[in-house]
XYZ file of C-alpha atoms in Angstrom:
472
model
C -49.668 -9.301 -124.018
C -51.993 -11.943 -125.311
C -49.987 -13.956 -127.779
C -52.934 -15.604 -129.476
C -53.753 -12.240 -131.033
C -50.184 -11.774 -132.284
C -50.363 -14.877 -134.466
C -52.002 -13.273 -137.546
C -49.152 -10.774 -137.840
C -46.462 -13.442 -137.693
C -48.408 -15.840 -139.889
C -48.559 -13.274 -142.691
C -44.870 -12.553 -142.254
C -44.123 -16.249 -142.587
C -46.227 -16.616 -145.680
C -44.674 -13.683 -147.518
C -41.010 -13.854 -146.502
C -38.507 -15.352 -148.925
C -36.673 -17.171 -146.164
C -39.496 -19.660 -145.793
C -39.508 -22.570 -148.126
C -41.629 -25.689 -148.122
C -40.733 -27.698 -145.036
C -43.815 -29.856 -144.932
C -46.244 -31.228 -147.458
C -48.889 -28.951 -148.963
C -51.571 -30.739 -146.933
C -49.621 -30.256 -143.701
C -48.982 -26.630 -144.648
C -52.704 -26.069 -145.098
C -53.470 -27.764 -141.796
C -50.948 -25.581 -139.964
C -52.435 -22.397 -141.395
C -55.964 -23.540 -140.541
C -54.945 -24.324 -136.980
C -53.295 -20.934 -136.642
C -56.455 -19.250 -137.914
C -58.511 -21.133 -135.330
C -56.080 -20.361 -132.538
C -56.058 -16.681 -133.345
C -59.809 -16.515 -132.874
C -59.900 -13.137 -134.618
C -62.830 -13.156 -137.010
C -63.475 -10.701 -139.803
C -65.874 -7.749 -139.647
C -65.313 -7.061 -135.958
C -67.361 -4.373 -134.272
C -65.561 -1.565 -132.470
C -66.326 -3.195 -129.107
C -64.794 -6.526 -130.174
C -61.839 -4.737 -131.728
C -61.251 -2.835 -128.499
C -61.242 -6.100 -126.531
C -58.697 -7.617 -128.941
C -56.536 -4.501 -128.644
C -56.633 -4.600 -124.834
C -55.735 -8.308 -124.796
C -52.643 -7.545 -126.873
C -51.394 -4.924 -124.429
C -52.269 -6.269 -120.974
C -50.092 -9.062 -119.608
C -46.649 -9.562 -118.102
C -45.622 -6.026 -119.046
C -48.488 -4.515 -117.074
C -47.640 -6.661 -114.047
C -44.053 -5.355 -114.078
C -44.958 -1.661 -113.783
C -44.173 -1.271 -110.028
C -40.536 -2.171 -110.629
C -40.345 0.623 -113.234
C -40.970 3.168 -110.467
C -38.426 1.379 -108.299
C -35.758 1.779 -110.980
C -36.629 5.286 -112.137
C -37.903 6.905 -108.972
C -41.543 7.428 -108.006
C -42.483 10.489 -110.045
C -39.995 9.906 -112.858
C -41.297 6.383 -113.404
C -44.920 7.471 -113.143
C -44.340 10.251 -115.673
C -42.344 7.892 -117.914
C -45.277 5.478 -118.213
C -47.503 8.253 -119.564
C -44.830 9.671 -121.889
C -43.999 6.242 -123.334
C -47.709 5.505 -123.697
C -48.377 8.743 -125.582
C -45.389 8.220 -127.901
C -46.373 4.589 -128.520
C -49.948 5.624 -129.328
C -48.724 8.315 -131.715
C -46.386 5.913 -133.526
C -49.232 3.410 -133.803
C -51.168 6.142 -135.604
C -48.123 6.703 -137.825
C -47.925 3.051 -138.875
C -51.692 2.905 -139.567
C -51.604 6.170 -141.517
C -48.617 4.996 -143.543
C -50.211 1.632 -144.336
C -53.450 3.287 -145.474
C -51.570 5.720 -147.683
C -49.542 2.944 -149.331
C -52.698 0.905 -149.970
C -54.542 3.847 -151.536
C -51.586 5.101 -153.552
C -50.679 1.726 -155.089
C -54.058 -0.053 -154.956
C -52.858 -2.871 -152.682
C -54.853 -5.471 -150.763
C -55.596 -3.959 -147.339
C -56.193 -7.354 -145.710
C -52.537 -8.323 -146.272
C -51.037 -5.131 -144.866
C -49.548 -6.316 -141.610
C -46.419 -4.749 -140.109
C -43.944 -6.687 -142.251
C -45.833 -6.130 -145.497
C -46.156 -2.411 -144.773
C -42.391 -2.112 -144.312
C -41.801 -4.045 -147.543
C -44.282 -1.932 -149.542
C -42.952 1.400 -148.250
C -39.424 0.530 -149.386
C -40.632 -1.114 -152.600
C -42.437 2.045 -153.749
C -40.221 4.536 -151.931
C -37.223 6.527 -153.195
C -35.162 4.621 -155.763
C -32.034 4.223 -153.563
C -34.126 2.388 -150.944
C -35.916 -0.008 -153.280
C -33.024 -2.445 -153.586
C -32.989 -2.977 -149.829
C -36.696 -3.833 -149.516
C -36.042 -7.565 -149.183
C -33.285 -7.143 -146.613
C -35.411 -4.762 -144.563
C -38.266 -7.246 -144.650
C -36.004 -10.051 -143.433
C -34.713 -7.763 -140.679
C -38.261 -7.054 -139.498
C -39.042 -10.770 -139.528
C -35.886 -11.382 -137.504
C -36.921 -8.834 -134.885
C -40.390 -10.377 -134.740
C -38.832 -13.791 -134.136
C -36.602 -12.338 -131.413
C -39.707 -10.865 -129.775
C -41.458 -14.246 -129.969
C -38.570 -16.156 -128.396
C -37.906 -13.352 -125.918
C -41.516 -13.523 -124.763
C -41.160 -17.294 -124.340
C -38.209 -16.686 -122.018
C -40.159 -14.051 -120.074
C -43.133 -16.399 -119.735
C -41.036 -19.321 -118.500
C -39.293 -17.091 -115.969
C -42.667 -15.689 -114.872
C -44.015 -19.221 -114.374
C -40.945 -20.307 -112.419
C -40.936 -17.306 -110.086
C -44.673 -17.337 -109.406
C -44.813 -21.080 -108.778
C -41.839 -20.752 -106.414
C -43.478 -17.945 -104.447
C -46.850 -19.715 -104.408
C -45.320 -22.914 -103.026
C -43.338 -20.904 -100.485
C -46.559 -19.395 -99.114
C -47.920 -22.818 -98.174
C -44.636 -24.637 -97.449
C -42.442 -21.937 -95.892
C -40.139 -24.432 -94.182
C -39.346 -26.350 -97.359
C -36.599 -25.161 -99.747
C -37.855 -23.935 -103.114
C -34.929 -24.132 -105.491
C -35.337 -21.733 -108.424
C -33.425 -23.864 -110.918
C -35.233 -27.069 -109.942
C -38.682 -25.502 -110.239
C -37.729 -23.993 -113.593
C -36.513 -27.378 -114.801
C -39.723 -29.088 -113.654
C -41.794 -26.475 -115.497
C -39.636 -27.083 -118.577
C -40.245 -30.831 -118.317
C -43.971 -30.088 -118.246
C -43.741 -27.812 -121.275
C -41.804 -30.274 -123.456
C -44.616 -32.846 -123.908
C -47.203 -30.067 -124.197
C -45.233 -28.358 -126.967
C -44.495 -31.733 -128.539
C -48.042 -32.747 -129.324
C -50.723 -30.291 -128.144
C -53.165 -29.394 -130.922
C -53.717 -25.719 -131.728
C -57.482 -26.208 -131.734
C -57.263 -27.237 -128.089
C -55.079 -24.208 -127.429
C -57.686 -21.973 -129.049
C -60.187 -23.036 -126.418
C -57.639 -22.828 -123.618
C -56.711 -19.352 -124.833
C -60.288 -18.171 -124.323
C -60.211 -19.456 -120.743
C -56.785 -17.852 -120.263
C -58.168 -14.482 -121.380
C -60.908 -14.760 -118.761
C -58.308 -15.724 -116.148
C -56.231 -12.665 -117.066
C -59.249 -10.388 -116.744
C -60.211 -11.797 -113.332
C -56.597 -11.686 -112.156
C -56.228 -8.050 -113.228
C -59.414 -7.091 -111.361
C -58.151 -8.859 -108.223
C -54.774 -7.099 -108.492
C -56.457 -3.696 -108.730
C -58.775 -4.606 -105.839
C -55.778 -5.566 -103.708
C -53.934 -2.344 -104.498
C -56.961 -0.209 -103.629
C -57.484 -1.953 -100.277
C -53.896 -2.656 -99.179
C -51.880 -0.283 -97.067
C -49.681 2.203 -98.933
C -46.435 3.790 -97.825
C -46.142 7.616 -97.834
C -45.118 8.801 -101.287
C -42.625 11.324 -99.884
C -40.440 8.504 -98.543
C -39.329 7.544 -102.058
C -36.962 9.451 -104.347
C -38.462 11.192 -107.357
C -35.458 10.211 -109.505
C -32.643 7.662 -109.155
C -30.019 7.660 -111.912
C -29.683 7.453 -115.695
C -28.708 3.769 -115.799
C -31.830 2.750 -113.904
C -33.893 5.102 -116.066
C -32.783 3.191 -119.171
C -33.791 -0.115 -117.568
C -37.169 1.248 -116.532
C -37.799 2.687 -119.991
C -36.967 -0.664 -121.622
C -39.513 -2.384 -119.369
C -42.169 0.200 -120.234
C -41.726 -0.127 -123.996
C -41.940 -3.915 -123.639
C -45.334 -3.395 -122.001
C -46.519 -1.120 -124.826
C -45.032 -3.129 -127.700
C -48.376 -3.993 -129.270
C -47.549 -2.060 -132.419
C -47.135 -5.205 -134.488
C -50.788 -6.120 -133.909
C -52.212 -2.672 -134.713
C -52.627 -3.363 -138.451
C -53.937 -6.963 -138.277
C -56.590 -5.838 -135.789
C -57.605 -2.900 -137.993
C -57.838 -5.186 -141.021
C -60.463 -7.282 -139.219
C -62.755 -4.314 -138.517
C -66.056 -3.875 -140.320
C -65.471 -0.093 -140.406
C -61.692 0.457 -140.149
C -61.873 4.232 -140.634
C -63.189 4.584 -137.097
C -60.100 2.841 -135.763
C -58.026 6.026 -135.530
C -60.750 8.576 -134.770
C -60.350 10.812 -131.729
C -62.669 8.506 -129.792
C -61.732 5.440 -131.827
C -60.429 2.065 -130.751
C -56.750 3.010 -130.873
C -57.019 6.082 -128.654
C -59.526 4.596 -126.218
C -57.527 1.371 -125.993
C -54.250 3.151 -125.300
C -55.895 5.401 -122.681
C -57.180 2.309 -120.869
C -53.842 0.476 -121.149
C -51.791 3.461 -119.970
C -54.154 4.169 -117.069
C -54.132 0.522 -115.947
C -50.329 0.344 -116.211
C -49.902 3.655 -114.368
C -52.325 2.581 -111.626
C -50.672 -0.798 -111.136
C -47.248 0.849 -111.184
C -48.052 3.712 -108.806
C -50.106 1.865 -106.205
C -48.040 -1.303 -106.577
C -44.838 0.581 -105.833
C -46.353 2.470 -102.881
C -47.462 -0.907 -101.538
C -44.254 -2.879 -102.098
C -41.696 -0.061 -102.005
C -38.137 -1.230 -102.485
C -39.400 -4.839 -102.405
C -41.069 -4.373 -105.809
C -40.104 -7.168 -108.203
C -40.475 -8.125 -111.842
C -44.164 -8.924 -111.351
C -46.585 -7.464 -108.846
C -47.966 -10.971 -108.300
C -44.758 -11.799 -106.419
C -45.533 -9.233 -103.700
C -49.251 -9.957 -103.243
C -49.873 -12.284 -100.269
C -52.166 -15.315 -100.415
C -54.118 -14.029 -97.426
C -56.873 -12.935 -97.156
C -58.042 -15.930 -99.120
C -59.785 -13.971 -101.901
C -56.371 -12.819 -103.158
C -54.945 -16.365 -103.195
C -56.193 -17.093 -106.764
C -54.131 -14.247 -108.275
C -50.954 -16.271 -108.818
C -52.722 -19.442 -110.089
C -54.838 -17.383 -112.498
C -51.823 -15.699 -114.057
C -49.782 -18.920 -113.971
C -52.467 -20.628 -116.055
C -52.839 -17.662 -118.420
C -49.093 -17.353 -119.029
C -48.717 -21.121 -119.452
C -51.271 -21.032 -122.266
C -49.576 -17.951 -123.738
C -46.267 -19.849 -123.780
C -47.828 -22.749 -125.686
C -49.492 -20.498 -128.278
C -46.415 -18.309 -128.674
C -44.183 -21.382 -129.001
C -46.086 -22.614 -132.052
C -44.921 -19.695 -134.202
C -41.097 -19.988 -133.897
C -41.462 -23.774 -134.020
C -43.069 -23.490 -137.474
C -40.435 -20.981 -138.588
C -37.530 -23.221 -137.592
C -39.202 -26.320 -139.042
C -39.398 -24.597 -142.408
C -35.892 -23.210 -142.224
C -34.614 -26.729 -141.514
C -35.745 -27.664 -145.003
C -32.840 -25.622 -146.359
C -30.477 -28.112 -144.703
C -29.636 -30.896 -147.122
C -29.138 -33.434 -144.325
C -32.744 -32.856 -143.258
C -34.337 -32.379 -146.676
C -32.962 -35.639 -148.083
C -33.419 -37.703 -144.917
C -35.994 -40.459 -144.488
C -39.407 -39.646 -143.035
C -38.465 -41.235 -139.721
C -35.257 -39.230 -139.451
C -37.040 -36.021 -140.487
C -39.572 -36.660 -137.731
C -36.740 -37.051 -135.222
C -35.127 -33.824 -136.453
C -38.359 -31.856 -136.009
C -39.043 -33.224 -132.544
C -35.444 -32.571 -131.514
C -35.777 -28.989 -132.694
C -38.979 -28.529 -130.697
C -37.415 -29.888 -127.529
C -34.282 -27.800 -128.106
C -36.377 -24.632 -128.412
C -37.995 -25.255 -125.021
C -34.620 -26.098 -123.479
C -33.170 -22.902 -124.957
C -35.767 -20.826 -123.129
C -34.821 -22.620 -119.902
C -31.148 -21.919 -120.618
C -31.966 -18.228 -120.985
C -33.953 -18.307 -117.738
C -31.055 -19.696 -115.715
C -28.692 -17.270 -117.469
C -30.914 -14.248 -116.736
C -32.842 -15.335 -113.609
C -34.270 -11.870 -112.944
C -37.738 -11.273 -114.373
C -37.443 -7.483 -114.476
C -34.092 -7.643 -116.259
C -35.322 -10.282 -118.711
C -38.246 -8.030 -119.635
C -35.905 -5.048 -119.905
C -33.542 -6.928 -122.219
C -36.337 -8.048 -124.559
C -37.753 -4.522 -124.559
C -34.376 -2.963 -125.310
C -33.438 -5.463 -127.997
C -36.650 -5.672 -129.987
C -39.434 -3.421 -128.772
C -37.314 -0.293 -129.164
C -36.760 -1.063 -132.852
C -40.284 -2.242 -133.676
C -42.134 0.441 -131.705
C -39.865 3.504 -132.095
C -37.284 3.239 -134.862
C -39.137 1.504 -137.707
C -42.398 3.529 -137.673
C -40.381 6.752 -137.754
C -38.171 5.529 -140.595
C -41.222 4.387 -142.564
C -42.914 7.774 -142.311
C -39.853 9.637 -143.605
C -39.270 7.181 -146.468
C -42.940 7.141 -147.463
C -43.389 10.931 -147.445
C -40.008 11.728 -148.991
C -41.389 11.973 -152.534
C -43.960 14.526 -151.313
C -41.570 16.620 -149.249
C -41.945 19.647 -151.554
C -45.727 19.551 -151.216
C -45.870 19.277 -147.433
C -45.619 22.446 -145.382
C -42.852 22.378 -142.753
C -41.838 18.872 -143.876
C -38.380 19.063 -142.311
C -39.706 20.252 -138.975
C -42.963 18.308 -138.715
C -41.698 15.051 -140.194
C -37.907 14.752 -140.349
C -36.944 16.437 -137.064
C -39.765 14.742 -135.177
C -39.001 11.277 -136.548
C -35.264 11.676 -136.050
C -36.020 12.461 -132.401
C -38.022 9.243 -132.054
C -35.290 7.278 -133.845
C -32.694 8.666 -131.430
C -34.889 7.662 -128.482
C -35.220 4.169 -129.944
C -31.478 3.830 -130.542
C -30.715 5.040 -127.010
C -33.175 2.470 -125.666
C -31.643 -0.237 -127.869
C -27.999 0.423 -127.017
C -28.258 2.088 -123.624
C -31.033 -0.182 -122.374
C -29.080 -3.292 -123.343
C -25.845 -2.087 -121.728
C -27.599 -0.880 -118.569
C -29.525 -4.141 -118.228
C -26.415 -6.286 -118.649
C -24.510 -4.185 -116.105
C -27.380 -4.455 -113.625
C -27.615 -8.201 -114.237
C -23.919 -8.706 -113.488
C -24.198 -6.625 -110.340
C -27.345 -8.456 -109.255
C -25.872 -11.925 -109.783
C -22.750 -10.982 -107.848
C -24.816 -9.871 -104.855
C -27.292 -12.791 -105.005
C -25.505 -15.635 -106.817
C -27.802 -18.442 -105.667
C -31.525 -19.070 -105.338
C -32.849 -21.067 -102.454
């Protein structure tokens, strides 16, 4: 998932949420917002072609690269089928959130350009049934909290991805030398600290463009490898494994499809937004492409790697023949840039929240500067701490998917539709069947993914660390 395109959503959430007070001067505040606008590189009045490219960038990344391990956990045909089912449900719920946002805007004459995910949730509860109106602020803060968890969770996934891929890349050329996982992760962290300390977002905006090109080339090379590499017979793999592994696989899949937060900001930038949700519109075409790419990478990647499938397909692609050698460096560069862009958002959030602390607010400029820099370094070190705590890329992705993506992509859109349409329930035919029963089903799926996916992932992590306690 390209994080540069997620920034508008989080920026709007930051600007509107009550929890954010002034942590910097007005001039610095303006500069930060300008830099974020430049880094996002999402201009207004986008054509459908440009909108489709932005949509694809949001949904193709580390999640797509992890699809082979989904089939390993779930079983060949169960995992393959699960990718399509999760993709269809995700696409439908994206339509739900867009439809709900449009209805709220038209019904209450709101500004469409400000209707991101967080603002849609706030508006639905603000104008919804009276008992829900009092909780609009709390719900908004909860959504912001989940968005922050997703941001930091993605940082952890990216750092773990960088560590694993660098380790495997070095191993290919220096097989006789030890490649310590923790040491490589620490060295990557030491590299990230000065970059996160001072790198300008305008520089990142240009690097992000190059990273998008690197991702595109890397994806093409991955597909080329899978179509030319030898595949194992499909009948040698089980069609289904067990329920615990199914929960882990499902959590990984919904992490890959968790682009729902960017659906509204992308639509708001379109010159003709009504075509966004047409049958052959950007949303449907984009999800068809994403699901097909994920299913192809998952199916052929698993038949190629088999039980050796790992948290990223890049870990099982050899450096020879030489034309496949650039795959790891391309994705390493792309994910490194994604880390830096993604890092900027929680860093701004925490810098502003620090202003609520009296010891920081009333400190001298020099001490405030030290506090901010310490926070930035601590945030990078926290991601490294999470990496050494959960040193399995597939399980890290599963945990982030279970904890946040399940709520943002399944539970909240369903809740919003019921709350928004509740006042019209007597006017809608088969309201209880077509709205309530359907949305309750999606909420149950989301809750099962949240609770069951978390428990299953933690159990698998404990079992995995007991069997492989060290990394050489």
